[in-house]
Each structure stands twice: as structure tokens, then as C-alpha cells.
Short mmCIF file of C-alpha atoms in Angstrom, two decimals:
data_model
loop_
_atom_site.label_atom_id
_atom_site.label_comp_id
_atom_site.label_asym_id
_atom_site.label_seq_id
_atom_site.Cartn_x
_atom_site.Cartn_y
_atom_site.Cartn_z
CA UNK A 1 -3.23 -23.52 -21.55
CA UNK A 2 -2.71 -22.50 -18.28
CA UNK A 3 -4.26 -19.07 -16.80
CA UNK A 4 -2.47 -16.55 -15.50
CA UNK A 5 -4.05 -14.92 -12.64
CA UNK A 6 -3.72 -11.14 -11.97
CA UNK A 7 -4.37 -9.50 -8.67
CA UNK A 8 -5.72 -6.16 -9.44
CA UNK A 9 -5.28 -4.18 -6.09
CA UNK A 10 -6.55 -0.30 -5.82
CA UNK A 11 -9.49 1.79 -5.61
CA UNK A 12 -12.51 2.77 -7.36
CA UNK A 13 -10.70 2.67 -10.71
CA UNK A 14 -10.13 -0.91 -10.50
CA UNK A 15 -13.00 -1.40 -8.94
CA UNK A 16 -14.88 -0.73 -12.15
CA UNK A 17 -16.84 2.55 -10.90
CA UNK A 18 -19.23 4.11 -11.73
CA UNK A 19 -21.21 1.08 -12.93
CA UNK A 20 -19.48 -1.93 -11.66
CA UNK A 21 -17.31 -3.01 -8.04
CA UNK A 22 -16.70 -6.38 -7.05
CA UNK A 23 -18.60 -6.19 -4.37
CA UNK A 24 -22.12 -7.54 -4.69
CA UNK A 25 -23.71 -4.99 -1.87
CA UNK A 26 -22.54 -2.21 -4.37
CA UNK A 27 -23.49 -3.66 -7.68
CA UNK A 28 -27.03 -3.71 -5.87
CA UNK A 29 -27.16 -0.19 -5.18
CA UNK A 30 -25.85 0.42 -8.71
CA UNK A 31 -28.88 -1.50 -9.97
CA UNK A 32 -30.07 -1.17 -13.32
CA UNK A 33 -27.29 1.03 -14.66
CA UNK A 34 -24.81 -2.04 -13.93
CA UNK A 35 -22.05 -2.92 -16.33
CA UNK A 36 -19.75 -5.07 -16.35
CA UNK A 37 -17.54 -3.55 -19.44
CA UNK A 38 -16.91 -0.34 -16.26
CA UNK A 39 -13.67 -2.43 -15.91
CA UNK A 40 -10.73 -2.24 -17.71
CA UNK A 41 -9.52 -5.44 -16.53
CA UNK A 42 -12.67 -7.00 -18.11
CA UNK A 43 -11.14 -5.45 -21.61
CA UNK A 44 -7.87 -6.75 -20.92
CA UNK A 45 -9.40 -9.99 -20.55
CA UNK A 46 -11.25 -9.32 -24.10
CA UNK A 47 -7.70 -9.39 -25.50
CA UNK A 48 -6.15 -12.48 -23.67
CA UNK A 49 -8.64 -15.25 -22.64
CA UNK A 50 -5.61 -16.90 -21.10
CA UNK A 51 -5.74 -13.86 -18.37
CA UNK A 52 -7.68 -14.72 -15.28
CA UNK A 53 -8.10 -10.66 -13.48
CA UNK A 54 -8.87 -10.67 -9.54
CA UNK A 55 -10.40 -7.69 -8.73
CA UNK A 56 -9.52 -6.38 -5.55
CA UNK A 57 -10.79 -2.29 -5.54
CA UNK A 58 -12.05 -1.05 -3.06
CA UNK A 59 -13.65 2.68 -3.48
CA UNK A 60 -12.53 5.41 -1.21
CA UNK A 61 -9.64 4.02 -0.16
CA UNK A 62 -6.07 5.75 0.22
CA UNK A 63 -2.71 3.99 -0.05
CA UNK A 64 -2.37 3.20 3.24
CA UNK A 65 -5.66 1.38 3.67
CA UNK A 66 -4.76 -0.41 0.36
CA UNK A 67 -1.52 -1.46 1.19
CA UNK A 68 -3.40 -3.69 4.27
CA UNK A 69 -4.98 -5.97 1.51
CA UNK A 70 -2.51 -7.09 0.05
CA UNK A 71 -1.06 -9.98 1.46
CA UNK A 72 -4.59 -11.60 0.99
CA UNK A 73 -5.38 -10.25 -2.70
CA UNK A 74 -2.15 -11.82 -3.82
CA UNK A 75 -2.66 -15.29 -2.53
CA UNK A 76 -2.87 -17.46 -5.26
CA UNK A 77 -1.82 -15.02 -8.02
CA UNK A 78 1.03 -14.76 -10.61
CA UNK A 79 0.88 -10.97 -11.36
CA UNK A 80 -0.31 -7.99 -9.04
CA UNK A 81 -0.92 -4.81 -10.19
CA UNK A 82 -1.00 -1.74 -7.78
CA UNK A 83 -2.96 1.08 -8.58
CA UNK A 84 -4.23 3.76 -6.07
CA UNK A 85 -3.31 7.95 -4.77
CA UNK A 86 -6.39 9.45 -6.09
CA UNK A 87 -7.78 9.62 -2.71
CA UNK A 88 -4.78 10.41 -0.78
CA UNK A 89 -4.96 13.58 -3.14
CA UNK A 90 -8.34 14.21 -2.49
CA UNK A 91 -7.64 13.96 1.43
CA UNK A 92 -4.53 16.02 1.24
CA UNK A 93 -2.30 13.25 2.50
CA UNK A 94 1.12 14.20 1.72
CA UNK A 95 2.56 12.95 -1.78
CA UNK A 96 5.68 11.68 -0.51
CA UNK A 97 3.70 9.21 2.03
CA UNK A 98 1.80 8.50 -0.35
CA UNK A 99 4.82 7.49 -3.43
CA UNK A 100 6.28 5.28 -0.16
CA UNK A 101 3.07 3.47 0.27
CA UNK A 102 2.73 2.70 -3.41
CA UNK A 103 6.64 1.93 -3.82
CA UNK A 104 5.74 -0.37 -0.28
CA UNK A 105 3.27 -2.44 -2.14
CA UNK A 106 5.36 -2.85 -5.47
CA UNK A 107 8.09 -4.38 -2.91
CA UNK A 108 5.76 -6.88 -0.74
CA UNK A 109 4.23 -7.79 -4.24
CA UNK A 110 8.00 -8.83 -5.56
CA UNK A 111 9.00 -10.29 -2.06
CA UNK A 112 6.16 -12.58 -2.41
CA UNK A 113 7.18 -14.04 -5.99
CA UNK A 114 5.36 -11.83 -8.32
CA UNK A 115 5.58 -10.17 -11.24
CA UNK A 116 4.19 -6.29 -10.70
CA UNK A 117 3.12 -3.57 -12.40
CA UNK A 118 2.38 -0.05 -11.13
CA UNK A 119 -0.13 2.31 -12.52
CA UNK A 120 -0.17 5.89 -12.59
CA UNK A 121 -3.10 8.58 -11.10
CA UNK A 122 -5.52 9.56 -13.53
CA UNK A 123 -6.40 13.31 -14.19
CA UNK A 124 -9.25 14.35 -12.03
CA UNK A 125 -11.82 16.45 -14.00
CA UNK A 126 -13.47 17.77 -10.14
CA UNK A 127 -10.42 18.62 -8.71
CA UNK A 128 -9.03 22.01 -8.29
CA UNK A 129 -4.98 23.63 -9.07
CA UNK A 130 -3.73 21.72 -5.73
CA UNK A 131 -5.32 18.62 -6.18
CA UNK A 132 -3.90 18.88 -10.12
CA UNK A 133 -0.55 19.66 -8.92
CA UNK A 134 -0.18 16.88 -6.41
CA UNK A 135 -1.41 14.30 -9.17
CA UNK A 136 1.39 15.54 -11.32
CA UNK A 137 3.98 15.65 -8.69
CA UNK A 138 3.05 12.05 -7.47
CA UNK A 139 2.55 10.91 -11.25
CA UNK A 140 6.41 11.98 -11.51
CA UNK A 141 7.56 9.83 -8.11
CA UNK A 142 5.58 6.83 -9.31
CA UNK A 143 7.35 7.32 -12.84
CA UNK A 144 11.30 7.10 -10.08
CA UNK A 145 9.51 4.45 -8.47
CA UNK A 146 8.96 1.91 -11.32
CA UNK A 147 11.98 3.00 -13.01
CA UNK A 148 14.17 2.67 -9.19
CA UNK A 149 12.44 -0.69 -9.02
CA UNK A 150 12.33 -2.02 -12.50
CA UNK A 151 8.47 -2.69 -12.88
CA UNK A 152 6.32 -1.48 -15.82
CA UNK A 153 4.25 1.29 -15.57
CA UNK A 154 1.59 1.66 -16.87
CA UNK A 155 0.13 4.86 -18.21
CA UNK A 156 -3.19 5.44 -16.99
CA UNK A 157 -3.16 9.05 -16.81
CA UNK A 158 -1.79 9.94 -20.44
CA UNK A 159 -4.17 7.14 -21.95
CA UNK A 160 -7.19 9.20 -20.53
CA UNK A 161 -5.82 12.68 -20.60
CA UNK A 162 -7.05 15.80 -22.85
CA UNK A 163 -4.65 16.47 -24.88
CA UNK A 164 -5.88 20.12 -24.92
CA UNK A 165 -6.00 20.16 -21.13
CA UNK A 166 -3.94 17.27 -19.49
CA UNK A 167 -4.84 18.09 -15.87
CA UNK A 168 -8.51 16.41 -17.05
CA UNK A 169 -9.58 13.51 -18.47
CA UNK A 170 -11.10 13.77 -21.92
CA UNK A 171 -15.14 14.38 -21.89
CA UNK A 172 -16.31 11.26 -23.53
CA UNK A 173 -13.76 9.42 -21.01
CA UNK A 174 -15.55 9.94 -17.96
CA UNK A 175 -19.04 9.77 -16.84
CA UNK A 176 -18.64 12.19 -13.46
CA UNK A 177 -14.99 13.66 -13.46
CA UNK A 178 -13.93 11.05 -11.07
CA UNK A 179 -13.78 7.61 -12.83
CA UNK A 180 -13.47 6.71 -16.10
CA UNK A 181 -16.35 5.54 -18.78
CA UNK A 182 -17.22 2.35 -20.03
CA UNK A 183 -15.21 4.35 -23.23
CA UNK A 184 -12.68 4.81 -20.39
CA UNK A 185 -12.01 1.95 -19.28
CA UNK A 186 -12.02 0.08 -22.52
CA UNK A 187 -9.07 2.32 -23.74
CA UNK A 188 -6.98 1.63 -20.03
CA UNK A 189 -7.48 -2.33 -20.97
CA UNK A 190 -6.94 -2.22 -24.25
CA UNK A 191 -4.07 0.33 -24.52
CA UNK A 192 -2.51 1.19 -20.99
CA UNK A 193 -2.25 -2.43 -19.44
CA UNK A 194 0.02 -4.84 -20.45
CA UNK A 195 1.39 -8.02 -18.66
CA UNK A 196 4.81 -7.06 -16.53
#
């Protein structure tokens, strides 16, 4: 059987921090804590062997900057998923650029022939009221964007959020507030992806 081959395109959360990125200058400075499993597309995978992921995060980086890779993460692929804001939120870049440069990327992934899927912003446990408003006011464009543009979403922030507190992301989710656990990201590739 055939693979299918998914272009994972964001940030540090599909990057696979804290303990993983794909690129081998950081998984040396991560040294011995290194995992692999700090992915969820490497769960995913655990679920379809037929899935071949691509993963192209990059940490740090806003919308904008991700939006300027993705031409060349898409080559070769059959399904791109888009995932990124945190870090517009924690720069204070206005939501509404921000939604456009997401809704941007789910458009040049279609024009090029793919199927897409858009994530949502996790919950950030070191963020303040402004920072927890912002995520919740760009979690609700991204929700008009997929809907506008008829791509799945897929539900990234409710999968890791405290139920008691949904402006955070459960304890035993995250290892430092900002990125999901290896617990973390098994539950976003196990229950939050799916293929568009």
C-alpha cells in the first residue's frame, strides 16, 4: 500500500518540543532528555503505518514567518496540515493578521492540490488574561476559517484543555506551560488529528 505523506507545517508544537524538533542542531542541545514520542505526529503514525508525517516546525516562529515555508514543505506531499498563532500571541501581533495568515496558508495548501487541515492554538499555562483572551478570540476565527473554507479542524486546544480551567492546559499535559508532554502529545495524535 501506498503512503500517504503529510506535511506538518507550524511551530514548536509540531516540532515535537520540549524533547524532540526535526532539526538535528536542536535534538543535540536537547541531549539526553531526547524523545522521539514529544510528537504527536509520531502517535498518529502509531495508529496508521500507511501515514508517512513530514515534520516541518520550526520553534519561535509566528504566522507570517511560517507561511514562507510552505511552498517547499509541501513539495511532494498529499496532505498539509497548518498549525501555528501561539507566538503571534505571545508577540502581541494582532489576531486578525494573524487568522489571515493562517486562512493564507489553508488556501496556497488547496491551490497546490492538497488536502488540508487546520489546527487550533493550544491553552498557554504561562500566559497572562490578554494573552488568554487573544487565544480564545483567534481559536474562534480559526473555527470561521475552516468552516468558510471547508477544511477539518482539528481540536488541539479542547483535547489538552482543563476542564476546570480551559484557559490552561491540564498539569500532567505539559512539561513547562508552553508545549505539550510526551502525555500531550500522545492524546493530540491519537485523539485530535485525523486525516482531512
Amino acid at each position: 500500500m501506498n503512503a500517504t505523506v503529510v506535511s506538518c507545517l507550524g511551530d514548536s508544537i509540531t516540532a515535537g518540543s520540549p524533547l524532540w524538533d526535526p532539526d538535528r542542531d536542536v535534538r543535540a542541545r536537547i541531549g539526553d532528555a531526547l524523545d522521539e514520542r514529544s510528537q504527536w505526529e509520531w502517535w498518529a503514525r502509531q495508529l496508521d503505518a500507511t501515514l508517512d508525517f513530514r515534520n516541518h516546525g520550526v520553534y519561535g516562529e509566528r504566522t507570517d514567518q511560517i507561511a514562507v515555508r510552505l511552498d517547499a514543505a509541501a513539495a511532494g506531499t498529499d496532505v498539509l496540515i497548518v498549525q501555528g498563532g501561539i507566538n503571534d500571541v505571545v508577540q502581541k501581533r494582532p489576531v486578525d493578521d494573524t487568522a489571515r495568515n493562517l486562512e493564507g496558508m489553508v488556501e496556497r495548501g488547496r491551490a497546490l492540490g492538497l488536502a488540508v487541515a487546520l489546527t487550533d492554538v493550544l491553552p498557554w499555562n504561562n500566559g497572562d488574561a490578554r494573552a488568554a483572551n487573544d487565544i480564545d478570540r483567534l481559536n474562534a476565527l480559526i473555527a470561521a476559517i475552516a468552516g468558510r473554507l471547508g477544511v477539518p479542524l482539528l481540536p488541539f486546544h479542547d483535547t489538552l484543555a482543563d476542564p476546570d480551567a480551559p484557559q490552561r492546559m491540564r498539569d500532567e499535559l505539559t512539561d513547562d506551560g508552553d508545549h505539550p508532554s510526551v502525555a500531550g502529545h500522545r492524546l493530540l495524535g491519537e485523539r485530535a488529528f485525523s486525516l482531512p
